Amino acid sequence: MKGFLVLVITTYLCLTCYAQDTITEDIKYTREIKKLATKKQVKTAFQVILDLEPKTIKNHIELTEIEAPPFKEEIRAIEFSKRLEEIGVDKVWIDSIGNVLGLIKGYEGKRNVAIDGHLDTVFPEGTDVKVKIKNDTLFAPGIGDCTRCLSMLLTIAEAIKKSEIKTRDNILIIGTVGEEGLGDLRGVKYLFKNNKPKIDSWIAIDGGNIGRVNNQALGSYRYEVKFKGPGGHSWGAFGLANPHHALGDAISKFVEKADEYTSKGPKTSYNVGVISGGTSINSIPYESSMLIDIRSVRPENLDDMELILKKTSEDALA
Ligand SMILES: [Zn+2]
């Protein structure tokens, strides 16, 4: 190839979502849960939750009707914190990024178990969030994901208080900011980065699918891979390094090598989702890029796949 190509690989997002491929029962936990369920306070708590249903729905509707796009959760956060205070949890505060935290002290209190729901919804400012009720169903943007979670958190906190459940560890009821879109989990990231308060265990309530429990984190790395060249006329400059050809070669090499990780072992995937660049059919492009998403339930596989991506992209320059 004549001319030089330049390769730029940008990692521009890492996130976590959730997966659960196989379910195995741990008998130890099953026994523990059965024992817990027979306790008087736990039975009372379940009854309190049923009795609180009208209040849960009221909280659900009223919080839904306060807009909360990512980065603009403040008004909803204040309202959520007020309701936690009314329930009488031991301490309520809003941290410097905007998360609402409510503490229910444990009798030992050495560990903190967090139960979270996100304060924001995916809908932009100005969306009509008035709740409409048809028969037994509530309709409004963001009512499921995840204002329902906030109403559940309030009811959980109230059920614990009213049934006088005393836990060994502290419970933190948390409404987090910036889960959706460009919020990029900023509330949760802030908590784990600062480790104040220290989080020992985390339960997130999210989405509207009741009955599904996810107990594994799925890591995702995302990249933009870009080849740049001088560009030129397809006939006049034929033979000049072509970024599209290099990109195609890079994808082909990557797919071949990645097979080692995707065909066996812990589930690992990749997807070239967007390819762009070029100006016309008879111009050698000066730029060619792709967006690629790599996922795995095993963190080491993500790092190995990253090495493969870098190596095969570099090899495509040759
Ligand atoms: Zn959500």
PDB file of C-alpha atoms and ligand atoms in Angstrom:
ATOM      1  CA  MET A   1       0.000   0.000   0.000  1.00  0.00           C
ATOM      2  CA  LYS A   2       1.249   3.475  -0.815  1.00  0.00           C
ATOM      3  CA  GLY A   3       0.880   6.306   1.674  1.00  0.00           C
ATOM      4  CA  PHE A   4       0.485   6.082   5.411  1.00  0.00           C
ATOM      5  CA  LEU A   5      -2.498   5.101   7.423  1.00  0.00           C
ATOM      6  CA  VAL A   6      -2.877   6.223  10.998  1.00  0.00           C
ATOM      7  CA  LEU A   7      -4.754   4.126  13.529  1.00  0.00           C
ATOM      8  CA  VAL A   8      -6.636   5.680  16.429  1.00  0.00           C
ATOM      9  CA  ILE A   9      -8.405   3.470  18.966  1.00  0.00           C
ATOM     10  CA  THR A  10     -10.549   5.248  21.510  1.00  0.00           C
ATOM     11  CA  THR A  11     -12.110   3.534  24.497  1.00  0.00           C
ATOM     12  CA  TYR A  12     -15.002   5.785  25.109  1.00  0.00           C
ATOM     13  CA  LEU A  13     -17.312   3.985  27.424  1.00  0.00           C
ATOM     14  CA  CYS A  14     -17.231   1.239  30.004  1.00  0.00           C
ATOM     15  CA  LEU A  15     -20.421   0.211  31.643  1.00  0.00           C
ATOM     16  CA  THR A  16     -22.039  -2.627  33.438  1.00  0.00           C
ATOM     17  CA  CYS A  17     -25.334  -4.253  32.819  1.00  0.00           C
ATOM     18  CA  TYR A  18     -26.606  -7.569  33.959  1.00  0.00           C
ATOM     19  CA  ALA A  19     -26.961 -11.133  32.839  1.00  0.00           C
ATOM     20  CA  GLN A  20     -27.846 -14.476  34.219  1.00  0.00           C
ATOM     21  CA  ASP A  21     -27.416 -17.508  32.044  1.00  0.00           C
ATOM     22  CA  THR A  22     -27.736 -20.387  34.440  1.00  0.00           C
ATOM     23  CA  ILE A  23     -29.557 -20.692  37.719  1.00  0.00           C
ATOM     24  CA  THR A  24     -28.090 -22.857  40.433  1.00  0.00           C
ATOM     25  CA  GLU A  25     -29.713 -23.204  43.809  1.00  0.00           C
ATOM     26  CA  ASP A  26     -27.516 -22.721  46.840  1.00  0.00           C
ATOM     27  CA  ILE A  27     -29.206 -24.855  49.496  1.00  0.00           C
ATOM     28  CA  LYS A  28     -27.585 -22.823  52.275  1.00  0.00           C
ATOM     29  CA  TYR A  29     -29.405 -19.680  51.176  1.00  0.00           C
ATOM     30  CA  THR A  30     -32.673 -21.509  50.547  1.00  0.00           C
ATOM     31  CA  ARG A  31     -32.652 -22.767  54.136  1.00  0.00           C
ATOM     32  CA  GLU A  32     -31.802 -19.318  55.454  1.00  0.00           C
ATOM     33  CA  ILE A  33     -34.621 -17.697  53.474  1.00  0.00           C
ATOM     34  CA  LYS A  34     -37.146 -20.293  54.675  1.00  0.00           C
ATOM     35  CA  LYS A  35     -36.090 -19.693  58.277  1.00  0.00           C
ATOM     36  CA  LEU A  36     -36.323 -15.925  57.867  1.00  0.00           C
ATOM     37  CA  ALA A  37     -39.795 -16.185  56.343  1.00  0.00           C
ATOM     38  CA  THR A  38     -41.129 -17.840  59.517  1.00  0.00           C
ATOM     39  CA  LYS A  39     -40.026 -14.949  61.738  1.00  0.00           C
ATOM     40  CA  LYS A  40     -42.841 -12.876  63.192  1.00  0.00           C
ATOM     41  CA  GLN A  41     -41.363  -9.510  62.158  1.00  0.00           C
ATOM     42  CA  VAL A  42     -40.856 -10.683  58.589  1.00  0.00           C
ATOM     43  CA  LYS A  43     -44.459 -11.901  58.378  1.00  0.00           C
ATOM     44  CA  THR A  44     -45.594  -8.552  59.789  1.00  0.00           C
ATOM     45  CA  ALA A  45     -43.431  -6.720  57.229  1.00  0.00           C
ATOM     46  CA  PHE A  46     -45.106  -8.556  54.345  1.00  0.00           C
ATOM     47  CA  GLN A  47     -48.515  -7.637  55.758  1.00  0.00           C
ATOM     48  CA  VAL A  48     -47.405  -3.998  56.157  1.00  0.00           C
ATOM     49  CA  ILE A  49     -46.346  -3.983  52.479  1.00  0.00           C
ATOM     50  CA  LEU A  50     -49.841  -5.184  51.483  1.00  0.00           C
ATOM     51  CA  ASP A  51     -51.493  -2.630  53.753  1.00  0.00           C
ATOM     52  CA  LEU A  52     -49.311   0.141  52.352  1.00  0.00           C
ATOM     53  CA  GLU A  53     -50.282  -0.560  48.724  1.00  0.00           C
ATOM     54  CA  PRO A  54     -52.491   2.578  48.381  1.00  0.00           C
ATOM     55  CA  LYS A  55     -49.623   4.708  49.791  1.00  0.00           C
ATOM     56  CA  THR A  56     -47.106   2.964  47.494  1.00  0.00           C
ATOM     57  CA  ILE A  57     -49.268   3.864  44.492  1.00  0.00           C
ATOM     58  CA  LYS A  58     -49.683   7.449  45.747  1.00  0.00           C
ATOM     59  CA  ASN A  59     -45.885   7.821  46.108  1.00  0.00           C
ATOM     60  CA  HIS A  60     -45.486   6.228  42.683  1.00  0.00           C
ATOM     61  CA  ILE A  61     -47.859   8.667  40.965  1.00  0.00           C
ATOM     62  CA  GLU A  62     -46.635  11.792  42.767  1.00  0.00           C
ATOM     63  CA  LEU A  63     -42.949  11.081  42.158  1.00  0.00           C
ATOM     64  CA  THR A  64     -43.603  10.185  38.500  1.00  0.00           C
ATOM     65  CA  GLU A  65     -45.186  13.603  38.026  1.00  0.00           C
ATOM     66  CA  ILE A  66     -41.922  15.320  39.009  1.00  0.00           C
ATOM     67  CA  GLU A  67     -39.727  15.377  35.912  1.00  0.00           C
ATOM     68  CA  ALA A  68     -36.233  13.953  36.429  1.00  0.00           C
ATOM     69  CA  PRO A  69     -34.086  13.756  33.308  1.00  0.00           C
ATOM     70  CA  PRO A  70     -30.411  12.858  33.929  1.00  0.00           C
ATOM     71  CA  PHE A  71     -28.582  15.863  35.487  1.00  0.00           C
ATOM     72  CA  LYS A  72     -31.920  17.398  36.523  1.00  0.00           C
ATOM     73  CA  GLU A  73     -33.031  15.106  39.328  1.00  0.00           C
ATOM     74  CA  GLU A  74     -32.806  17.700  42.105  1.00  0.00           C
ATOM     75  CA  ILE A  75     -36.503  18.442  42.697  1.00  0.00           C
ATOM     76  CA  ARG A  76     -37.421  14.767  42.689  1.00  0.00           C
ATOM     77  CA  ALA A  77     -34.431  14.019  44.948  1.00  0.00           C
ATOM     78  CA  ILE A  78     -35.599  16.563  47.528  1.00  0.00           C
ATOM     79  CA  GLU A  79     -39.126  15.134  47.474  1.00  0.00           C
ATOM     80  CA  PHE A  80     -37.822  11.562  47.801  1.00  0.00           C
ATOM     81  CA  SER A  81     -35.618  12.588  50.750  1.00  0.00           C
ATOM     82  CA  LYS A  82     -38.581  14.277  52.482  1.00  0.00           C
ATOM     83  CA  ARG A  83     -40.626  11.097  52.201  1.00  0.00           C
ATOM     84  CA  LEU A  84     -37.780   9.047  53.659  1.00  0.00           C
ATOM     85  CA  GLU A  85     -37.608  11.497  56.579  1.00  0.00           C
ATOM     86  CA  GLU A  86     -41.358  11.196  57.164  1.00  0.00           C
ATOM     87  CA  ILE A  87     -40.982   7.413  57.441  1.00  0.00           C
ATOM     88  CA  GLY A  88     -38.543   8.025  60.277  1.00  0.00           C
ATOM     89  CA  VAL A  89     -35.353   6.386  59.050  1.00  0.00           C
ATOM     90  CA  ASP A  90     -32.371   7.206  61.267  1.00  0.00           C
ATOM     91  CA  LYS A  91     -30.676   9.721  58.992  1.00  0.00           C
ATOM     92  CA  VAL A  92     -31.340  11.198  55.531  1.00  0.00           C
ATOM     93  CA  TRP A  93     -28.914  13.221  53.433  1.00  0.00           C
ATOM     94  CA  ILE A  94     -28.175  14.215  49.847  1.00  0.00           C
ATOM     95  CA  ASP A  95     -24.521  13.794  48.846  1.00  0.00           C
ATOM     96  CA  SER A  96     -22.585  16.270  46.747  1.00  0.00           C
ATOM     97  CA  ILE A  97     -23.438  14.628  43.413  1.00  0.00           C
ATOM     98  CA  GLY A  98     -27.167  14.506  44.243  1.00  0.00           C
ATOM     99  CA  ASN A  99     -27.787  10.933  45.468  1.00  0.00           C
ATOM    100  CA  VAL A 100     -30.333  10.619  48.281  1.00  0.00           C
ATOM    101  CA  LEU A 101     -29.272   8.350  51.144  1.00  0.00           C
ATOM    102  CA  GLY A 102     -31.443   7.101  53.993  1.00  0.00           C
ATOM    103  CA  LEU A 103     -29.811   5.157  56.822  1.00  0.00           C
ATOM    104  CA  ILE A 104     -31.508   2.477  58.903  1.00  0.00           C
ATOM    105  CA  LYS A 105     -28.990   1.594  61.595  1.00  0.00           C
ATOM    106  CA  GLY A 106     -28.131  -2.036  62.295  1.00  0.00           C
ATOM    107  CA  TYR A 107     -27.481  -3.278  65.851  1.00  0.00           C
ATOM    108  CA  GLU A 108     -23.869  -4.015  64.972  1.00  0.00           C
ATOM    109  CA  GLY A 109     -23.664  -1.553  62.123  1.00  0.00           C
ATOM    110  CA  LYS A 110     -20.250  -2.643  60.865  1.00  0.00           C
ATOM    111  CA  ARG A 111     -21.395  -3.234  57.300  1.00  0.00           C
ATOM    112  CA  ASN A 112     -23.604  -1.264  54.941  1.00  0.00           C
ATOM    113  CA  VAL A 113     -26.115  -3.014  52.717  1.00  0.00           C
ATOM    114  CA  ALA A 114     -27.377  -0.646  50.024  1.00  0.00           C
ATOM    115  CA  ILE A 115     -30.733  -0.959  48.259  1.00  0.00           C
ATOM    116  CA  ASP A 116     -30.941   1.426  45.330  1.00  0.00           C
ATOM    117  CA  GLY A 117     -33.264   2.712  42.658  1.00  0.00           C
ATOM    118  CA  HIS A 118     -32.402   5.489  40.222  1.00  0.00           C
ATOM    119  CA  LEU A 119     -33.981   8.906  40.514  1.00  0.00           C
ATOM    120  CA  ASP A 120     -33.745   9.837  36.836  1.00  0.00           C
ATOM    121  CA  THR A 121     -35.789   8.689  33.870  1.00  0.00           C
ATOM    122  CA  VAL A 122     -34.736   8.478  30.241  1.00  0.00           C
ATOM    123  CA  PHE A 123     -37.197  11.193  29.161  1.00  0.00           C
ATOM    124  CA  PRO A 124     -35.989  14.708  28.330  1.00  0.00           C
ATOM    125  CA  GLU A 125     -37.065  17.897  30.037  1.00  0.00           C
ATOM    126  CA  GLY A 126     -40.485  19.087  28.928  1.00  0.00           C
ATOM    127  CA  THR A 127     -42.010  15.601  28.552  1.00  0.00           C
ATOM    128  CA  ASP A 128     -45.617  15.373  29.737  1.00  0.00           C
ATOM    129  CA  VAL A 129     -45.283  13.191  32.840  1.00  0.00           C
ATOM    130  CA  LYS A 130     -48.894  13.430  34.036  1.00  0.00           C
ATOM    131  CA  VAL A 131     -50.034   9.941  35.035  1.00  0.00           C
ATOM    132  CA  LYS A 132     -53.049   8.567  33.198  1.00  0.00           C
ATOM    133  CA  ILE A 133     -55.036   5.756  34.778  1.00  0.00           C
ATOM    134  CA  LYS A 134     -56.873   3.247  32.591  1.00  0.00           C
ATOM    135  CA  ASN A 135     -58.642   0.502  34.543  1.00  0.00           C
ATOM    136  CA  ASP A 136     -55.929  -0.916  36.821  1.00  0.00           C
ATOM    137  CA  THR A 137     -52.939   0.377  34.853  1.00  0.00           C
ATOM    138  CA  LEU A 138     -50.920   3.555  35.298  1.00  0.00           C
ATOM    139  CA  PHE A 139     -49.416   5.169  32.189  1.00  0.00           C
ATOM    140  CA  ALA A 140     -46.710   7.843  32.126  1.00  0.00           C
ATOM    141  CA  PRO A 141     -43.165   8.269  30.822  1.00  0.00           C
ATOM    142  CA  GLY A 142     -40.703   6.885  33.384  1.00  0.00           C
ATOM    143  CA  ILE A 143     -43.371   5.311  35.579  1.00  0.00           C
ATOM    144  CA  GLY A 144     -41.805   1.873  35.214  1.00  0.00           C
ATOM    145  CA  ASP A 145     -38.131   2.703  34.795  1.00  0.00           C
ATOM    146  CA  CYS A 146     -37.670   3.575  37.426  1.00  0.00           C
ATOM    147  CA  THR A 147     -40.078   5.623  39.505  1.00  0.00           C
ATOM    148  CA  ARG A 148     -41.670   2.350  40.545  1.00  0.00           C
ATOM    149  CA  CYS A 149     -38.326   1.549  42.196  1.00  0.00           C
ATOM    150  CA  LEU A 150     -38.482   4.725  44.286  1.00  0.00           C
ATOM    151  CA  SER A 151     -41.988   3.937  45.547  1.00  0.00           C
ATOM    152  CA  MET A 152     -40.809   0.395  46.355  1.00  0.00           C
ATOM    153  CA  LEU A 153     -37.823   1.740  48.312  1.00  0.00           C
ATOM    154  CA  LEU A 154     -40.093   3.962  50.402  1.00  0.00           C
ATOM    155  CA  THR A 155     -42.401   1.056  51.147  1.00  0.00           C
ATOM    156  CA  ILE A 156     -39.493  -1.261  52.010  1.00  0.00           C
ATOM    157  CA  ALA A 157     -38.122   1.341  54.441  1.00  0.00           C
ATOM    158  CA  GLU A 158     -41.545   1.864  56.019  1.00  0.00           C
ATOM    159  CA  ALA A 159     -42.173  -1.891  56.311  1.00  0.00           C
ATOM    160  CA  ILE A 160     -38.826  -2.343  58.100  1.00  0.00           C
ATOM    161  CA  LYS A 161     -39.603   0.480  60.499  1.00  0.00           C
ATOM    162  CA  LYS A 162     -43.229  -0.494  61.206  1.00  0.00           C
ATOM    163  CA  SER A 163     -42.526  -4.179  61.730  1.00  0.00           C
ATOM    164  CA  GLU A 164     -39.573  -3.299  63.972  1.00  0.00           C
ATOM    165  CA  ILE A 165     -37.127  -5.464  62.082  1.00  0.00           C
ATOM    166  CA  LYS A 166     -33.680  -5.046  63.583  1.00  0.00           C
ATOM    167  CA  THR A 167     -30.909  -5.922  61.203  1.00  0.00           C
ATOM    168  CA  ARG A 168     -27.302  -6.633  62.138  1.00  0.00           C
ATOM    169  CA  ASP A 169     -25.918  -4.482  59.335  1.00  0.00           C
ATOM    170  CA  ASN A 170     -26.865  -0.940  58.411  1.00  0.00           C
ATOM    171  CA  ILE A 171     -29.304  -0.570  55.538  1.00  0.00           C
ATOM    172  CA  LEU A 172     -28.864   2.309  53.140  1.00  0.00           C
ATOM    173  CA  ILE A 173     -31.890   3.187  51.062  1.00  0.00           C
ATOM    174  CA  ILE A 174     -30.439   5.075  48.085  1.00  0.00           C
ATOM    175  CA  GLY A 175     -31.933   7.045  45.195  1.00  0.00           C
ATOM    176  CA  THR A 176     -29.111   7.522  42.688  1.00  0.00           C
ATOM    177  CA  VAL A 177     -28.683  10.190  40.015  1.00  0.00           C
ATOM    178  CA  GLY A 178     -27.689   9.770  36.393  1.00  0.00           C
ATOM    179  CA  GLU A 179     -28.370   6.129  35.645  1.00  0.00           C
ATOM    180  CA  GLU A 180     -29.839   6.755  32.222  1.00  0.00           C
ATOM    181  CA  GLY A 181     -28.190   7.830  28.965  1.00  0.00           C
ATOM    182  CA  LEU A 182     -25.365  10.305  29.311  1.00  0.00           C
ATOM    183  CA  GLY A 183     -25.752  10.107  33.074  1.00  0.00           C
ATOM    184  CA  ASP A 184     -23.602   6.990  32.610  1.00  0.00           C
ATOM    185  CA  LEU A 185     -24.236   5.726  36.160  1.00  0.00           C
ATOM    186  CA  ARG A 186     -22.619   8.818  37.647  1.00  0.00           C
ATOM    187  CA  GLY A 187     -24.425   8.477  41.005  1.00  0.00           C
ATOM    188  CA  VAL A 188     -23.407   4.854  41.550  1.00  0.00           C
ATOM    189  CA  LYS A 189     -19.874   5.481  40.272  1.00  0.00           C
ATOM    190  CA  TYR A 190     -19.516   8.403  42.695  1.00  0.00           C
ATOM    191  CA  LEU A 191     -20.507   6.227  45.649  1.00  0.00           C
ATOM    192  CA  PHE A 192     -18.085   3.428  44.814  1.00  0.00           C
ATOM    193  CA  LYS A 193     -15.249   5.788  43.894  1.00  0.00           C
ATOM    194  CA  ASN A 194     -15.444   7.734  47.141  1.00  0.00           C
ATOM    195  CA  ASN A 195     -16.351   4.736  49.306  1.00  0.00           C
ATOM    196  CA  LYS A 196     -18.145   7.103  51.669  1.00  0.00           C
ATOM    197  CA  PRO A 197     -20.199   5.575  53.002  1.00  0.00           C
ATOM    198  CA  LYS A 198     -18.455   2.246  52.515  1.00  0.00           C
ATOM    199  CA  ILE A 199     -20.705  -0.099  50.524  1.00  0.00           C
ATOM    200  CA  ASP A 200     -20.390  -3.781  51.442  1.00  0.00           C
ATOM    201  CA  SER A 201     -23.317  -5.110  49.505  1.00  0.00           C
ATOM    202  CA  TRP A 202     -25.505  -3.622  46.781  1.00  0.00           C
ATOM    203  CA  ILE A 203     -28.994  -4.502  45.644  1.00  0.00           C
ATOM    204  CA  ALA A 204     -30.326  -2.496  42.701  1.00  0.00           C
ATOM    205  CA  ILE A 205     -33.995  -2.422  41.825  1.00  0.00           C
ATOM    206  CA  ASP A 206     -34.486  -1.475  38.185  1.00  0.00           C
ATOM    207  CA  GLY A 207     -36.837  -1.903  35.270  1.00  0.00           C
ATOM    208  CA  GLY A 208     -40.343  -3.251  35.275  1.00  0.00           C
ATOM    209  CA  ASN A 209     -39.773  -6.979  35.058  1.00  0.00           C
ATOM    210  CA  ILE A 210     -41.005  -8.290  38.387  1.00  0.00           C
ATOM    211  CA  GLY A 211     -39.793 -11.806  39.093  1.00  0.00           C
ATOM    212  CA  ARG A 212     -36.411 -11.592  37.410  1.00  0.00           C
ATOM    213  CA  VAL A 213     -33.306 -11.543  39.586  1.00  0.00           C
ATOM    214  CA  ASN A 214     -29.912 -10.788  38.132  1.00  0.00           C
ATOM    215  CA  ASN A 215     -26.990 -11.829  40.258  1.00  0.00           C
ATOM    216  CA  GLN A 216     -24.073 -11.366  37.891  1.00  0.00           C
ATOM    217  CA  ALA A 217     -22.511  -8.243  36.505  1.00  0.00           C
ATOM    218  CA  LEU A 218     -21.760  -8.112  32.821  1.00  0.00           C
ATOM    219  CA  GLY A 219     -18.866  -5.921  31.792  1.00  0.00           C
ATOM    220  CA  SER A 220     -18.880  -4.005  28.547  1.00  0.00           C
ATOM    221  CA  TYR A 221     -16.006  -2.219  26.814  1.00  0.00           C
ATOM    222  CA  ARG A 222     -16.737   0.080  23.906  1.00  0.00           C
ATOM    223  CA  TYR A 223     -14.330   1.456  21.335  1.00  0.00           C
ATOM    224  CA  GLU A 224     -14.100   3.642  18.319  1.00  0.00           C
ATOM    225  CA  VAL A 225     -11.463   2.374  15.882  1.00  0.00           C
ATOM    226  CA  LYS A 226     -10.464   4.882  13.235  1.00  0.00           C
ATOM    227  CA  PHE A 227      -8.108   4.554  10.249  1.00  0.00           C
ATOM    228  CA  LYS A 228      -6.956   7.776   8.647  1.00  0.00           C
ATOM    229  CA  GLY A 229      -5.194   8.287   5.317  1.00  0.00           C
ATOM    230  CA  PRO A 230      -4.446  11.028   2.794  1.00  0.00           C
ATOM    231  CA  GLY A 231      -7.460  10.265   0.550  1.00  0.00           C
ATOM    232  CA  GLY A 232      -7.505  10.746  -3.210  1.00  0.00           C
ATOM    233  CA  HIS A 233      -9.119   9.927  -6.551  1.00  0.00           C
ATOM    234  CA  SER A 234     -10.072   6.279  -6.999  1.00  0.00           C
ATOM    235  CA  TRP A 235      -8.490   6.074 -10.470  1.00  0.00           C
ATOM    236  CA  GLY A 236      -5.838   8.750 -10.405  1.00  0.00           C
ATOM    237  CA  ALA A 237      -4.501   7.790  -6.981  1.00  0.00           C
ATOM    238  CA  PHE A 238      -5.200   4.072  -7.207  1.00  0.00           C
ATOM    239  CA  GLY A 239      -2.846   2.127  -4.955  1.00  0.00           C
ATOM    240  CA  LEU A 240      -2.934   4.742  -2.201  1.00  0.00           C
ATOM    241  CA  ALA A 241      -3.603   3.311   1.249  1.00  0.00           C
ATOM    242  CA  ASN A 242      -7.358   2.995   1.654  1.00  0.00           C
ATOM    243  CA  PRO A 243      -8.742   3.300   5.241  1.00  0.00           C
ATOM    244  CA  HIS A 244     -11.909   1.329   4.370  1.00  0.00           C
ATOM    245  CA  HIS A 245      -9.838  -1.594   3.098  1.00  0.00           C
ATOM    246  CA  ALA A 246      -7.790  -1.515   6.305  1.00  0.00           C
ATOM    247  CA  LEU A 247     -10.931  -1.418   8.432  1.00  0.00           C
ATOM    248  CA  GLY A 248     -12.384  -4.412   6.582  1.00  0.00           C
ATOM    249  CA  ASP A 249      -9.125  -6.274   7.068  1.00  0.00           C
ATOM    250  CA  ALA A 250      -9.089  -5.351  10.782  1.00  0.00           C
ATOM    251  CA  ILE A 251     -12.646  -6.654  11.286  1.00  0.00           C
ATOM    252  CA  SER A 252     -11.857  -9.879   9.463  1.00  0.00           C
ATOM    253  CA  LYS A 253      -8.679 -10.477  11.516  1.00  0.00           C
ATOM    254  CA  PHE A 254     -10.474  -9.596  14.758  1.00  0.00           C
ATOM    255  CA  VAL A 255     -13.410 -11.949  14.074  1.00  0.00           C
ATOM    256  CA  GLU A 256     -11.012 -14.797  13.390  1.00  0.00           C
ATOM    257  CA  LYS A 257      -8.988 -14.312  16.593  1.00  0.00           C
ATOM    258  CA  ALA A 258     -11.969 -13.477  18.837  1.00  0.00           C
ATOM    259  CA  ASP A 259     -13.460 -16.870  18.079  1.00  0.00           C
ATOM    260  CA  GLU A 260     -11.151 -18.371  20.702  1.00  0.00           C
ATOM    261  CA  TYR A 261     -13.105 -16.477  23.394  1.00  0.00           C
ATOM    262  CA  THR A 262     -16.604 -16.393  21.920  1.00  0.00           C
ATOM    263  CA  SER A 263     -16.907 -20.035  20.929  1.00  0.00           C
ATOM    264  CA  LYS A 264     -16.306 -21.488  24.398  1.00  0.00           C
ATOM    265  CA  GLY A 265     -15.946 -20.619  28.073  1.00  0.00           C
ATOM    266  CA  PRO A 266     -17.732 -17.802  29.933  1.00  0.00           C
ATOM    267  CA  LYS A 267     -20.093 -15.963  27.588  1.00  0.00           C
ATOM    268  CA  THR A 268     -18.251 -13.284  25.633  1.00  0.00           C
ATOM    269  CA  SER A 269     -19.595 -11.298  22.697  1.00  0.00           C
ATOM    270  CA  TYR A 270     -18.693  -8.479  20.333  1.00  0.00           C
ATOM    271  CA  ASN A 271     -20.573  -6.345  17.866  1.00  0.00           C
ATOM    272  CA  VAL A 272     -19.413  -3.933  15.199  1.00  0.00           C
ATOM    273  CA  GLY A 273     -22.511  -1.772  15.326  1.00  0.00           C
ATOM    274  CA  VAL A 274     -21.625   1.302  13.265  1.00  0.00           C
ATOM    275  CA  ILE A 275     -19.226   1.790  10.340  1.00  0.00           C
ATOM    276  CA  SER A 276     -18.705   5.246   8.880  1.00  0.00           C
ATOM    277  CA  GLY A 277     -16.488   7.363   6.658  1.00  0.00           C
ATOM    278  CA  GLY A 278     -15.983   8.138   2.978  1.00  0.00           C
ATOM    279  CA  THR A 279     -17.392  10.788   0.686  1.00  0.00           C
ATOM    280  CA  SER A 280     -18.185   9.209  -2.693  1.00  0.00           C
ATOM    281  CA  ILE A 281     -17.873   5.985  -4.667  1.00  0.00           C
ATOM    282  CA  ASN A 282     -14.912   7.234  -6.662  1.00  0.00           C
ATOM    283  CA  SER A 283     -12.895   8.788  -3.824  1.00  0.00           C
ATOM    284  CA  ILE A 284     -10.404   6.943  -1.690  1.00  0.00           C
ATOM    285  CA  PRO A 285     -11.655   7.898   1.772  1.00  0.00           C
ATOM    286  CA  TYR A 286      -9.427   9.805   4.167  1.00  0.00           C
ATOM    287  CA  GLU A 287     -11.126   8.216   7.156  1.00  0.00           C
ATOM    288  CA  SER A 288     -12.860   4.984   8.108  1.00  0.00           C
ATOM    289  CA  SER A 289     -14.192   4.156  11.539  1.00  0.00           C
ATOM    290  CA  MET A 290     -16.215   1.632  13.451  1.00  0.00           C
ATOM    291  CA  LEU A 291     -17.899   1.461  16.829  1.00  0.00           C
ATOM    292  CA  ILE A 292     -17.439  -1.877  18.505  1.00  0.00           C
ATOM    293  CA  ASP A 293     -18.959  -3.172  21.733  1.00  0.00           C
ATOM    294  CA  ILE A 294     -17.344  -6.080  23.587  1.00  0.00           C
ATOM    295  CA  ARG A 295     -19.067  -7.849  26.486  1.00  0.00           C
ATOM    296  CA  SER A 296     -18.169 -10.652  28.838  1.00  0.00           C
ATOM    297  CA  VAL A 297     -19.212 -12.064  32.182  1.00  0.00           C
ATOM    298  CA  ARG A 298     -15.486 -12.635  32.846  1.00  0.00           C
ATOM    299  CA  PRO A 299     -13.468  -9.397  33.290  1.00  0.00           C
ATOM    300  CA  GLU A 300     -10.216 -11.021  32.090  1.00  0.00           C
ATOM    301  CA  ASN A 301     -11.881 -11.889  28.780  1.00  0.00           C
ATOM    302  CA  LEU A 302     -12.644  -8.211  28.226  1.00  0.00           C
ATOM    303  CA  ASP A 303      -8.984  -7.331  28.668  1.00  0.00           C
ATOM    304  CA  ASP A 304      -7.897 -10.177  26.389  1.00  0.00           C
ATOM    305  CA  MET A 305     -10.409  -9.126  23.737  1.00  0.00           C
ATOM    306  CA  GLU A 306      -9.055  -5.585  23.978  1.00  0.00           C
ATOM    307  CA  LEU A 307      -5.549  -6.856  23.264  1.00  0.00           C
ATOM    308  CA  ILE A 308      -6.867  -8.797  20.249  1.00  0.00           C
ATOM    309  CA  LEU A 309      -8.640  -5.692  18.957  1.00  0.00           C
ATOM    310  CA  LYS A 310      -5.496  -3.578  19.288  1.00  0.00           C
ATOM    311  CA  LYS A 311      -3.234  -6.210  17.721  1.00  0.00           C
ATOM    312  CA  THR A 312      -5.521  -7.017  14.779  1.00  0.00           C
ATOM    313  CA  SER A 313      -6.141  -3.313  14.100  1.00  0.00           C
ATOM    314  CA  GLU A 314      -2.395  -2.682  14.074  1.00  0.00           C
ATOM    315  CA  ASP A 315      -1.841  -5.700  11.835  1.00  0.00           C
ATOM    316  CA  ALA A 316      -4.368  -4.281   9.380  1.00  0.00           C
ATOM    317  CA  LEU A 317      -2.110  -1.229   8.954  1.00  0.00           C
ATOM    318  CA  ALA A 318       0.619  -3.380   7.426  1.00  0.00           C
TER     319      ALA A 318
HETATM  320 ZN    ZN B   1     -33.541   1.813  34.952  1.00  0.00          ZN
END
